[in-house]
Short mmCIF file of C-alpha atoms in Angstrom, two decimals:
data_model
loop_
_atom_site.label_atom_id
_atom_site.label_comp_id
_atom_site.label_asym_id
_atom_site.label_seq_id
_atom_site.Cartn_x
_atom_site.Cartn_y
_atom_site.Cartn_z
CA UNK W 8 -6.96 -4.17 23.87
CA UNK W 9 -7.85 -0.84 22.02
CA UNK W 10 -7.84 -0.58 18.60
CA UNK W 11 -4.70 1.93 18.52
CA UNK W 12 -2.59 -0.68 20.21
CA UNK W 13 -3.20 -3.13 17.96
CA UNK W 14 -2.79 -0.63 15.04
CA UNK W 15 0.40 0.57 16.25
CA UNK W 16 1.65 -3.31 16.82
CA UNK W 17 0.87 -3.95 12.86
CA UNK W 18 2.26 -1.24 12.11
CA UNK W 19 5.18 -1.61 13.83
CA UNK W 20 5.84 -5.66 12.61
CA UNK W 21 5.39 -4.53 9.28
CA UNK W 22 7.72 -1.46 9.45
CA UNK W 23 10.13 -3.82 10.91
CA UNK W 24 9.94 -6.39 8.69
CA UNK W 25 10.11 -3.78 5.48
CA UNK W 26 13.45 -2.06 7.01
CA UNK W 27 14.92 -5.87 7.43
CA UNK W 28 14.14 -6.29 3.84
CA UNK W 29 11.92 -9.37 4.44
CA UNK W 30 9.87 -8.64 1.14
CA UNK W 31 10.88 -8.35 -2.32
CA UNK W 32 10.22 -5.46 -4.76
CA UNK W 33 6.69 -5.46 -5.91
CA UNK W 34 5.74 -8.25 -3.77
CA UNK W 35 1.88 -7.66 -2.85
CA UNK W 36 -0.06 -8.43 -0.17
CA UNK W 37 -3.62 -7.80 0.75
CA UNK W 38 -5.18 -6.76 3.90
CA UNK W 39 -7.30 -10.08 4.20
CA UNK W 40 -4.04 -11.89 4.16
CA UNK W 41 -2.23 -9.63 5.95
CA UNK W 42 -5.35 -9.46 8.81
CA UNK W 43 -5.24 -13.48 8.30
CA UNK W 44 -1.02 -13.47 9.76
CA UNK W 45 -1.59 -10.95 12.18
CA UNK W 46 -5.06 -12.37 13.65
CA UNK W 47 -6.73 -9.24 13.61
CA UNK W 48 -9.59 -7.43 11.76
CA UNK W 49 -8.97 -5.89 8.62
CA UNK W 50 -9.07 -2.27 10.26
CA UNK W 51 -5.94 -2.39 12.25
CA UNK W 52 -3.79 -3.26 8.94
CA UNK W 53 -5.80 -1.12 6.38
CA UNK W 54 -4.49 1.63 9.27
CA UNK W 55 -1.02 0.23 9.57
CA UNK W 56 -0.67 0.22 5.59
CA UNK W 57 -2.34 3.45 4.71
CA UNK W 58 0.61 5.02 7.20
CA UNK W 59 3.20 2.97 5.63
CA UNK W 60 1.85 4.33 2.32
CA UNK W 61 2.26 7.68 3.43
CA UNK W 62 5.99 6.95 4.38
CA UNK W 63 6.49 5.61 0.76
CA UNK W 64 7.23 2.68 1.56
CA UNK W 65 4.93 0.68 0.06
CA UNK W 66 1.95 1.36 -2.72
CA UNK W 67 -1.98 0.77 -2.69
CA UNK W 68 -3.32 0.03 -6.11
CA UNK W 69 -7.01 1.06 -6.72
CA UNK W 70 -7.97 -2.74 -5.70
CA UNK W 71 -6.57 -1.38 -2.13
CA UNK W 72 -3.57 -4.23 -2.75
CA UNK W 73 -0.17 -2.83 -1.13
CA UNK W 74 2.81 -3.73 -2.92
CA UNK W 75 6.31 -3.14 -2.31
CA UNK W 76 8.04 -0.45 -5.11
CA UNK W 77 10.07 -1.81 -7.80
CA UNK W 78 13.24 -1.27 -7.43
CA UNK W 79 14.58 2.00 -9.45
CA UNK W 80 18.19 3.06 -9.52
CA UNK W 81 17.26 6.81 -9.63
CA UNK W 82 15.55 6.40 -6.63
CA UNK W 83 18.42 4.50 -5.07
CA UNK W 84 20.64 7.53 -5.72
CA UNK W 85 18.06 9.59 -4.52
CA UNK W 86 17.88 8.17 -1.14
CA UNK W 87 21.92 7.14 -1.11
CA UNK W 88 22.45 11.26 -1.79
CA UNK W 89 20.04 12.01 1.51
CA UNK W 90 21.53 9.36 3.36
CA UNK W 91 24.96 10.43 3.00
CA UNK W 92 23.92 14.41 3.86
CA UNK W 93 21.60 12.96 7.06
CA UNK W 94 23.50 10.20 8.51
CA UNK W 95 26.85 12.22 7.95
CA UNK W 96 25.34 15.05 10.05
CA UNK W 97 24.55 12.88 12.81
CA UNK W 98 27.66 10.75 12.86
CA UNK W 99 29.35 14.28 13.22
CA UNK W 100 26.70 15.32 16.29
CA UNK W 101 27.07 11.70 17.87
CA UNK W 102 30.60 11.99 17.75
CA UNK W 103 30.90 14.11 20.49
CA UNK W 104 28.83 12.16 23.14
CA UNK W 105 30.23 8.49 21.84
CA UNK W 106 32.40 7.33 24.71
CA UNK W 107 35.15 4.35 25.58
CA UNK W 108 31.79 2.13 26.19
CA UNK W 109 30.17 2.86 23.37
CA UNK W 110 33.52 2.09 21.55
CA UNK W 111 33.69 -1.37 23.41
CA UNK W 112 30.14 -1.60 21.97
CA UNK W 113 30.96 -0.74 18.69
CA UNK W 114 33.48 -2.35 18.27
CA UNK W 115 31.41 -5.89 19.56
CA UNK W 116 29.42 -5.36 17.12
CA UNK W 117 31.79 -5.07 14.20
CA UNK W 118 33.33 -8.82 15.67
CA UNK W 119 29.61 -10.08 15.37
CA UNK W 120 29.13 -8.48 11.71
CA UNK W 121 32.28 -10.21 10.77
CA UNK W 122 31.50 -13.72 12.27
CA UNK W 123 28.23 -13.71 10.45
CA UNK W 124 29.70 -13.17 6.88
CA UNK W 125 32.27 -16.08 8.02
CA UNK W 126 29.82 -18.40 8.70
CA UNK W 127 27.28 -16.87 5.80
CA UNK W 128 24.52 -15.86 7.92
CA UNK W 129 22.59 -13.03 6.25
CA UNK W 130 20.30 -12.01 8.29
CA UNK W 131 22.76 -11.58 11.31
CA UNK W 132 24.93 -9.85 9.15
CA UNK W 133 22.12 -7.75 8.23
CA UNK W 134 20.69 -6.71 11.81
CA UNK W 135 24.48 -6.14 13.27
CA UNK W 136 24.69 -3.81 10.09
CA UNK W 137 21.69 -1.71 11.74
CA UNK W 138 22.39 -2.25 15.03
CA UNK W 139 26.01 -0.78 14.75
CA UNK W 140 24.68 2.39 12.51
CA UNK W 141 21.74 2.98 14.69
CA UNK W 142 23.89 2.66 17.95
CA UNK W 143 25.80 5.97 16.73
CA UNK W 144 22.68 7.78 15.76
CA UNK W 145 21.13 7.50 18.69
CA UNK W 146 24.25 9.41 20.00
CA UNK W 147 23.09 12.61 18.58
CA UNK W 148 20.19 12.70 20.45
CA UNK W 149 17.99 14.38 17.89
CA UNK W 150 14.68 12.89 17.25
CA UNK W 151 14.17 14.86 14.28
CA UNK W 152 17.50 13.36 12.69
CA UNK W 153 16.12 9.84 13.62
CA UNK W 154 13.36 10.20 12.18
CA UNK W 155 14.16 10.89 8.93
CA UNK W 156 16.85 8.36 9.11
CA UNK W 157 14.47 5.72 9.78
CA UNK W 158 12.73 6.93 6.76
CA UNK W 159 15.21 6.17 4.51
CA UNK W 160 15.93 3.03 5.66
CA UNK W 161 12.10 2.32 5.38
CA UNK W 162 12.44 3.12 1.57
CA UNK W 163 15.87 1.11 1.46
CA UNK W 164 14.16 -2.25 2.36
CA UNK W 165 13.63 -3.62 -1.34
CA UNK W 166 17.38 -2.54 -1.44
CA UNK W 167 18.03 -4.57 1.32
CA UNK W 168 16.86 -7.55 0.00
CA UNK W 169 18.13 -7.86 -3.70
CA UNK W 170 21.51 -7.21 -1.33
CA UNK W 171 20.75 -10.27 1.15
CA UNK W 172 19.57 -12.07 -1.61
CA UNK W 173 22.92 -12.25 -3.34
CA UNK W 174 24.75 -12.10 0.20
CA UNK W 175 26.00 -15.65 0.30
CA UNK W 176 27.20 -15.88 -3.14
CA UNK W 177 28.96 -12.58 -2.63
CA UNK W 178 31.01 -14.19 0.74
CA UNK W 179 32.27 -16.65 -1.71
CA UNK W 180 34.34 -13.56 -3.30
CA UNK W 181 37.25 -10.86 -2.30
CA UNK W 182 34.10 -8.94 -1.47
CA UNK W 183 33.56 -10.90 1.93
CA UNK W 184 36.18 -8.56 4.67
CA UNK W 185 34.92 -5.36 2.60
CA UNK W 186 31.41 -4.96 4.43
CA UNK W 187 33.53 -4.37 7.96
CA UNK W 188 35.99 -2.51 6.89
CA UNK W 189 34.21 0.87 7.07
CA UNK W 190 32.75 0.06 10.19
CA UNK W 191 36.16 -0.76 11.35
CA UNK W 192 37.64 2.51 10.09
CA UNK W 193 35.01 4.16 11.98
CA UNK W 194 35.63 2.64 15.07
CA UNK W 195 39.48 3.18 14.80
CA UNK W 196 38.75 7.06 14.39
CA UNK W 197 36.67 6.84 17.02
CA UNK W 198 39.44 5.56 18.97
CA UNK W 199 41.89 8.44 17.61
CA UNK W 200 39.16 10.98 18.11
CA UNK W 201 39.10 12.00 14.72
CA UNK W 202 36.16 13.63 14.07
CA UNK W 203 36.54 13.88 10.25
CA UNK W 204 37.73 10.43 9.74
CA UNK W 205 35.00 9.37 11.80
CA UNK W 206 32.37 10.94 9.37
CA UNK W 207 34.53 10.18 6.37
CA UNK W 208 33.64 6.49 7.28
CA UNK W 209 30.47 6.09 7.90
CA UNK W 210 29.89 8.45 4.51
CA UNK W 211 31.84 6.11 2.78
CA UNK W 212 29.84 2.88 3.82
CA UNK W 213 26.50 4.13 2.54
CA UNK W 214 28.54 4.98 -0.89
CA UNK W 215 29.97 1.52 -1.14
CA UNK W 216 26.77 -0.25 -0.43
CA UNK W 217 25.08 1.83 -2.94
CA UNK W 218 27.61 1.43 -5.87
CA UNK W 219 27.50 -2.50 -4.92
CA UNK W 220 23.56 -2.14 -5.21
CA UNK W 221 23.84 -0.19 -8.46
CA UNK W 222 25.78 -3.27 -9.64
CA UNK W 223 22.87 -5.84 -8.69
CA UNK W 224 19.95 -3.37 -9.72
CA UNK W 225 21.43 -3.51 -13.36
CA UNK W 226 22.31 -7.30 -13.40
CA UNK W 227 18.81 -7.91 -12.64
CA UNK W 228 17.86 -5.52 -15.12
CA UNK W 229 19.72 -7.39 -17.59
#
């Protein structure tokens, strides 16, 4: 196997497990340990984190330890403000080429969202989230959108997991229909073929997950 390839396969386990929001703010991890869980040499993941680096998603102290950022509410409204401008834009250019099926889809995927808070599994909860959000961006066929969406969701993943972290204590509250109904506003304007309303929604999502993530950043500050 050439080096690339298994480069690229680090790479892309760690970007995927960053996104999901399997690591904590400032959690560290070095590339002996790292080369250690992957079974490779330590030049495939001093690659795979140098590009992550570069994609701020993680940091490399002068020891060459990454970490994971600490969690900042500036930069949460930083990247809340650029989601909101990004993903609105190509909600509105997906619109256009989202059909009955991808409604069907859609809407599927709202149903499994919903049965996973019910039964209070996070991490389902969590990847039908992504799965329903990505599903419409794809629809605007613009890999230059995508790309900085995927960004930002990168740089959301410490977000991510103070949110999944506190998931199953928040199910227990009036909280527990709230993170469908957006998606289920989005899908009924879908349905109408209401362009605005359709944006207006998935807008609205980011805004509510970030003012319930303001919430936890400052309890934990506290």
């Amino acid at each position: 196997m050439e080096r690339q390839t298994v480069q690229d396969q680090v790479y892309a386990q760690l970007r995927e497990a960053l996104i999901a929001g399997a690591f904590e703010a400032k959690e560290a991890f070095t590339i002996a340990g790292l080369a250690e869980r992957f079974h490779v040499s330590h030049m495939p993941v001093r690659e795979a984190l140098r590009r992550l680096a570069a994609e701020n998603a993680l940091r490399i102290a002068p020891s060459g330890t990454a970490y994971v950022p600490d969690l900042s509410a500036d930069e949460l409204d930083d990247i809340t403000r650029a989601r909101v401008i990004i993903e609105g834009a190509a909600s509105m250019i997906a619109f256009d080429h989202l059909d009955d099926s991808d409604l069907a889809t859609l809407t599927a995927i709202v149903a499994r969202h919903h049965a996973s808070g019910l039964a209070g599994d996070t991490p389902a909860m969590t990847a039908a989230n992504r799965e329903f959000h990505f599903h419409i961006y794809r629809a605007a066929r613009s890999p230059v959108l995508m790309s900085q969406i995927e960004n930002l969701w990168l740089r959301s993943g410490p977000y991510v997991r103070i949110l999944s972290d506190r998931m199953e204590q928040l199910l227990k509250t009036e909280l527990r229909d709230s993170f469908t109904a957006h998606h289920e506003a989005a899908c009924k304007a879908l349905a109408a073929r209401d362009a605005a309303a359709f944006r207006a929604a998935m807008e609205t999502d980011i805004q509510a997950s970030h003012g319930l993530l303001r919430q936890l950043i400052a309890e934990a500050a506290g």
